mmCIF file of C-alpha atoms in Angstrom:
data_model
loop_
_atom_site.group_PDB
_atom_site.id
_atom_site.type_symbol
_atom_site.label_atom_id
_atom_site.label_comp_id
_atom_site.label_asym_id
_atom_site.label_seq_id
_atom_site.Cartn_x
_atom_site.Cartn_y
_atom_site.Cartn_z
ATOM 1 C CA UNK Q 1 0.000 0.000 0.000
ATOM 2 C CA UNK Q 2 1.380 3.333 -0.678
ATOM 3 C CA UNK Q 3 1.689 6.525 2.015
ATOM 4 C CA UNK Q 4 0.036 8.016 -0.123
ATOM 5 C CA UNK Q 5 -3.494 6.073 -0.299
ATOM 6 C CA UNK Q 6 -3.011 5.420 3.222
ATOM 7 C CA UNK Q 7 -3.419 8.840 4.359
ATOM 8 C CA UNK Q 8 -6.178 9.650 1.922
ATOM 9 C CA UNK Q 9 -8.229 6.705 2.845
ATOM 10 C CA UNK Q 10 -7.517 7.842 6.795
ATOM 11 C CA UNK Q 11 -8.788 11.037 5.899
ATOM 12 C CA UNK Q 12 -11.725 10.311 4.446
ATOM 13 C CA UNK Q 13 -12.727 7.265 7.226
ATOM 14 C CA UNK Q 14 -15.896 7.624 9.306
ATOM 15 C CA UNK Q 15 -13.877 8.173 12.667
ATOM 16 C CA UNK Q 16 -11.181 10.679 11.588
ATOM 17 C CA UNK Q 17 -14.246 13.075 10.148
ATOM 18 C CA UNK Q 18 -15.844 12.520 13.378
ATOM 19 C CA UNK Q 19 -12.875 13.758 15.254
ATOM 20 C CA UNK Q 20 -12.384 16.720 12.913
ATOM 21 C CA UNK Q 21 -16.446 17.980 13.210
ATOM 22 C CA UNK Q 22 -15.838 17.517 16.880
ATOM 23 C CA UNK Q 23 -12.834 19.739 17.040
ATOM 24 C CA UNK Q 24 -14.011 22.543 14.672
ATOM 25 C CA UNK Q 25 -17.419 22.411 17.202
ATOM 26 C CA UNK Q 26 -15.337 23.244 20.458
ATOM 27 C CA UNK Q 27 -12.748 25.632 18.933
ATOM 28 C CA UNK Q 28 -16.339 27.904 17.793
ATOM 29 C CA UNK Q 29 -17.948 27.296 20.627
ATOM 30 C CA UNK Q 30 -14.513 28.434 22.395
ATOM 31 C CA UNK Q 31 -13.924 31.534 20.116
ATOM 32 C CA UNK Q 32 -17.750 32.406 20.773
ATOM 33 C CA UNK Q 33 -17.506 32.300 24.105
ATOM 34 C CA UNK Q 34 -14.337 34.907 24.105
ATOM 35 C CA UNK Q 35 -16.245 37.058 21.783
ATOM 36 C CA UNK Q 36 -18.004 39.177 24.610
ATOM 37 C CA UNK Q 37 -14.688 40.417 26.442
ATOM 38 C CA UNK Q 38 -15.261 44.110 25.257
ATOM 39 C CA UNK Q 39 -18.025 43.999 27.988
ATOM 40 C CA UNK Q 40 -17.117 46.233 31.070
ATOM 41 C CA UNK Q 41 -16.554 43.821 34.167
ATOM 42 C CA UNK Q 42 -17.001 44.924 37.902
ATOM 43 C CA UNK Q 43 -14.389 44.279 39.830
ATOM 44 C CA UNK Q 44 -16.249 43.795 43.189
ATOM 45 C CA UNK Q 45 -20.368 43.982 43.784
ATOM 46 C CA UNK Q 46 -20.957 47.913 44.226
ATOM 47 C CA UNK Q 47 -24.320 48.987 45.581
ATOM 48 C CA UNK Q 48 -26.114 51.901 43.875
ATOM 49 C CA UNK Q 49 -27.666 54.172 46.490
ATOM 50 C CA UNK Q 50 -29.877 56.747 44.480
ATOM 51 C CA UNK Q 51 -29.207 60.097 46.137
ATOM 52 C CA UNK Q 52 -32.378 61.684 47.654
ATOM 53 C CA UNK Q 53 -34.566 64.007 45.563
ATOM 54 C CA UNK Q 54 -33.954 67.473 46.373
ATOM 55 C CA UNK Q 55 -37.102 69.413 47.517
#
């Protein structure tokens, strides 16, 4: 068999396509979860006190 056949026929075999659909899945899910870090982050919980209405 050549090295040549044997790596196309691995590439195209059920469980090697499987692997590959499963990686490109996580690394979007991955880069879609980092999309959002342009989103201001507290630091610490901060309680708003609304200052009383002047009368």
């Amino acid at each position: 068999m050549k090295k040549d056949s044997f790596l196309l026929e691995f590439i195209k075999s059920g469980p090697f396509l499987l692997l590959l659909f499963l990686a490109i899945v996580i690394l979007l899910g991955i880069v879609i979860s980092n999309h959002h870090r342009d989103t201001v982050k507290m630091r610490e919980n901060v309680l708003y006190v609304a200052p009383n209405p002047k009368k």
